Amino acid sequence: MKVTSGEIIRTLVSRGVFTLKDDAEYQIGIKDEQIVVNKFGSPEIAYLGNTLESVIKLRRMFKQQGTEEQQDQINKALMDLMSLEKEEEWQ
C-alpha cells in the first residue's frame, strides 16, 4: 500500500512547506489538489502532481533554488512520508 495524496498534502502542510516565504524566489502551494510551484511575481505555475514522486521532484528542484528553510521543510516531510510508506508496507 502506498501513501495517499491526502497523506502527502497533510504531511507537507504539517511541515510548513506551503507557508509563504518572503525571502524565497519560488513559492510552493496547492492547486487542483496538486503540489504547485511558481516564481514570485509570475503568473506561470508548474504542476508537480500529488504523489511521493512529486515530493521527490520538489526536493530536487528546491535543492538548488530553494531557501534553506524550504529545503529543510521538504526534507523533513519526505522523511516523514518515507517512514509512513515503510510502516504501511509492514501492515
C-alpha atoms as an extended CHARMM CRD file, in Angstrom:
* protein
*
        91  EXT
         1         1  MET       CA              0.0000000000        0.0000000000        0.0000000000  PROA      1               0.0000000000
         2         2  LYS       CA              1.3400000000        3.4220000000       -0.9090000000  PROA      2               0.0000000000
         3         3  VAL       CA              0.8140000000        6.7250000000        0.8560000000  PROA      3               0.0000000000
         4         4  THR       CA             -2.2450000000        8.5670000000       -0.3730000000  PROA      4               0.0000000000
         5         5  SER       CA             -2.3200000000       12.0220000000       -1.9210000000  PROA      5               0.0000000000
         6         6  GLY       CA             -4.1620000000       13.2250000000        1.1950000000  PROA      6               0.0000000000
         7         7  GLU       CA             -1.3760000000       11.9510000000        3.4500000000  PROA      7               0.0000000000
         8         8  ILE       CA              1.1820000000       13.6690000000        1.2370000000  PROA      8               0.0000000000
         9         9  ILE       CA             -0.5830000000       17.0340000000        1.3540000000  PROA      9               0.0000000000
        10        10  ARG       CA             -1.2010000000       16.7730000000        5.1310000000  PROA      10              0.0000000000
        11        11  THR       CA              2.4650000000       15.9710000000        5.7430000000  PROA      11              0.0000000000
        12        12  LEU       CA              3.6390000000       18.9200000000        3.6450000000  PROA      12              0.0000000000
        13        13  VAL       CA              1.1930000000       21.2050000000        5.4590000000  PROA      13              0.0000000000
        14        14  SER       CA              2.3180000000       19.9620000000        8.8770000000  PROA      14              0.0000000000
        15        15  ARG       CA              5.9540000000       20.7020000000        7.9820000000  PROA      15              0.0000000000
        16        16  GLY       CA              5.0850000000       24.2490000000        6.8300000000  PROA      16              0.0000000000
        17        17  VAL       CA              6.0590000000       23.6860000000        3.1990000000  PROA      17              0.0000000000
        18        18  PHE       CA              3.1130000000       25.7260000000        1.8730000000  PROA      18              0.0000000000
        19        19  THR       CA              3.7260000000       28.7270000000        4.1380000000  PROA      19              0.0000000000
        20        20  LEU       CA              4.5260000000       31.9090000000        2.1920000000  PROA      20              0.0000000000
        21        21  LYS       CA              8.2480000000       32.6560000000        2.3610000000  PROA      21              0.0000000000
        22        22  ASP       CA              9.0280000000       36.3570000000        1.9310000000  PROA      22              0.0000000000
        23        23  ASP       CA             12.6880000000       35.7470000000        1.0530000000  PROA      23              0.0000000000
        24        24  ALA       CA             12.0520000000       32.9030000000       -1.4220000000  PROA      24              0.0000000000
        25        25  GLU       CA             12.2250000000       33.2960000000       -5.1810000000  PROA      25              0.0000000000
        26        26  TYR       CA              9.8670000000       30.3300000000       -5.6360000000  PROA      26              0.0000000000
        27        27  GLN       CA              6.7180000000       29.5990000000       -3.6420000000  PROA      27              0.0000000000
        28        28  ILE       CA              5.1020000000       26.2020000000       -3.1020000000  PROA      28              0.0000000000
        29        29  GLY       CA              1.3560000000       25.8090000000       -2.9900000000  PROA      29              0.0000000000
        30        30  ILE       CA             -1.6420000000       23.5870000000       -3.6980000000  PROA      30              0.0000000000
        31        31  LYS       CA             -3.9000000000       23.9780000000       -6.7090000000  PROA      31              0.0000000000
        32        32  ASP       CA             -6.4120000000       21.4520000000       -8.0030000000  PROA      32              0.0000000000
        33        33  GLU       CA             -5.2000000000       19.0280000000       -5.2920000000  PROA      33              0.0000000000
        34        34  GLN       CA             -1.6620000000       19.0790000000       -6.6960000000  PROA      34              0.0000000000
        35        35  ILE       CA              1.6530000000       20.4560000000       -5.4790000000  PROA      35              0.0000000000
        36        36  VAL       CA              2.4750000000       23.5640000000       -7.4880000000  PROA      36              0.0000000000
        37        37  VAL       CA              5.4740000000       25.8690000000       -7.7070000000  PROA      37              0.0000000000
        38        38  ASN       CA              5.5510000000       29.3930000000       -9.0260000000  PROA      38              0.0000000000
        39        39  LYS       CA              8.1940000000       32.0530000000       -9.2950000000  PROA      39              0.0000000000
        40        40  PHE       CA              7.4430000000       35.0680000000       -7.1190000000  PROA      40              0.0000000000
        41        41  GLY       CA              5.5450000000       37.6480000000       -9.1910000000  PROA      41              0.0000000000
        42        42  SER       CA              4.9920000000       35.3360000000      -12.1550000000  PROA      42              0.0000000000
        43        43  PRO       CA              1.5840000000       34.0310000000      -13.2060000000  PROA      43              0.0000000000
        44        44  GLU       CA              3.1330000000       30.7800000000      -14.5070000000  PROA      44              0.0000000000
        45        45  ILE       CA              2.6550000000       27.6860000000      -12.3740000000  PROA      45              0.0000000000
        46        46  ALA       CA              4.4120000000       24.3150000000      -12.5440000000  PROA      46              0.0000000000
        47        47  TYR       CA              2.1890000000       21.4010000000      -11.5450000000  PROA      47              0.0000000000
        48        48  LEU       CA              4.1650000000       18.5930000000       -9.8960000000  PROA      48              0.0000000000
        49        49  GLY       CA              1.3470000000       16.2010000000       -9.0270000000  PROA      49              0.0000000000
        50        50  ASN       CA              0.3640000000       14.7020000000       -5.6770000000  PROA      50              0.0000000000
        51        51  THR       CA              2.4400000000       11.5380000000       -5.3170000000  PROA      51              0.0000000000
        52        52  LEU       CA              5.5310000000       10.6010000000       -3.3590000000  PROA      52              0.0000000000
        53        53  GLU       CA              7.4620000000       11.0230000000       -6.6060000000  PROA      53              0.0000000000
        54        54  SER       CA              6.1370000000       14.6040000000       -6.7670000000  PROA      54              0.0000000000
        55        55  VAL       CA              7.7140000000       15.3450000000       -3.3810000000  PROA      55              0.0000000000
        56        56  ILE       CA             10.9970000000       13.8690000000       -4.6130000000  PROA      56              0.0000000000
        57        57  LYS       CA             10.8160000000       16.1610000000       -7.6790000000  PROA      57              0.0000000000
        58        58  LEU       CA             10.1120000000       19.0910000000       -5.3690000000  PROA      58              0.0000000000
        59        59  ARG       CA             13.1490000000       18.2060000000       -3.2620000000  PROA      59              0.0000000000
        60        60  ARG       CA             15.3910000000       18.0650000000       -6.3220000000  PROA      60              0.0000000000
        61        61  MET       CA             14.0640000000       21.3730000000       -7.6080000000  PROA      61              0.0000000000
        62        62  PHE       CA             14.4950000000       23.1940000000       -4.2960000000  PROA      62              0.0000000000
        63        63  LYS       CA             17.8830000000       21.6770000000       -3.5550000000  PROA      63              0.0000000000
        64        64  GLN       CA             19.3170000000       24.2660000000       -5.9470000000  PROA      64              0.0000000000
        65        65  GLN       CA             16.7340000000       27.0380000000       -5.9620000000  PROA      65              0.0000000000
        66        66  GLY       CA             15.0350000000       26.9790000000       -2.5760000000  PROA      66              0.0000000000
        67        67  THR       CA             15.8570000000       28.7290000000        0.6430000000  PROA      67              0.0000000000
        68        68  GLU       CA             17.4820000000       26.7790000000        3.4530000000  PROA      68              0.0000000000
        69        69  GLU       CA             14.1620000000       26.8100000000        5.3090000000  PROA      69              0.0000000000
        70        70  GLN       CA             12.3110000000       25.3810000000        2.2980000000  PROA      70              0.0000000000
        71        71  GLN       CA             14.9350000000       22.6870000000        1.8030000000  PROA      71              0.0000000000
        72        72  ASP       CA             14.7460000000       21.6930000000        5.4610000000  PROA      72              0.0000000000
        73        73  GLN       CA             10.9330000000       21.5430000000        5.4590000000  PROA      73              0.0000000000
        74        74  ILE       CA             10.8040000000       19.4810000000        2.2670000000  PROA      74              0.0000000000
        75        75  ASN       CA             13.4920000000       17.0760000000        3.5170000000  PROA      75              0.0000000000
        76        76  LYS       CA             11.6760000000       16.5330000000        6.8140000000  PROA      76              0.0000000000
        77        77  ALA       CA              8.3490000000       15.9860000000        5.0530000000  PROA      77              0.0000000000
        78        78  LEU       CA              9.9600000000       13.4940000000        2.6830000000  PROA      78              0.0000000000
        79        79  MET       CA             11.4820000000       11.5770000000        5.6100000000  PROA      79              0.0000000000
        80        80  ASP       CA              8.0460000000       11.5000000000        7.2920000000  PROA      80              0.0000000000
        81        81  LEU       CA              6.4580000000       10.1630000000        4.1080000000  PROA      81              0.0000000000
        82        82  MET       CA              9.1380000000        7.5260000000        3.5790000000  PROA      82              0.0000000000
        83        83  SER       CA              8.6200000000        6.3410000000        7.1730000000  PROA      83              0.0000000000
        84        84  LEU       CA              4.8730000000        6.2390000000        6.6260000000  PROA      84              0.0000000000
        85        85  GLU       CA              5.3060000000        4.2580000000        3.4060000000  PROA      85              0.0000000000
        86        86  LYS       CA              7.5900000000        1.7070000000        5.1320000000  PROA      86              0.0000000000
        87        87  GLU       CA              5.1740000000        1.4640000000        8.0420000000  PROA      87              0.0000000000
        88        88  GLU       CA              2.3110000000        0.6870000000        5.6540000000  PROA      88              0.0000000000
        89        89  GLU       CA              4.3750000000       -1.9890000000        3.8740000000  PROA      89              0.0000000000
        90        90  TRP       CA              4.6900000000       -3.9110000000        7.1470000000  PROA      90              0.0000000000
        91        91  GLN       CA              0.9560000000       -3.9310000000        7.8530000000  PROA      91              0.0000000000
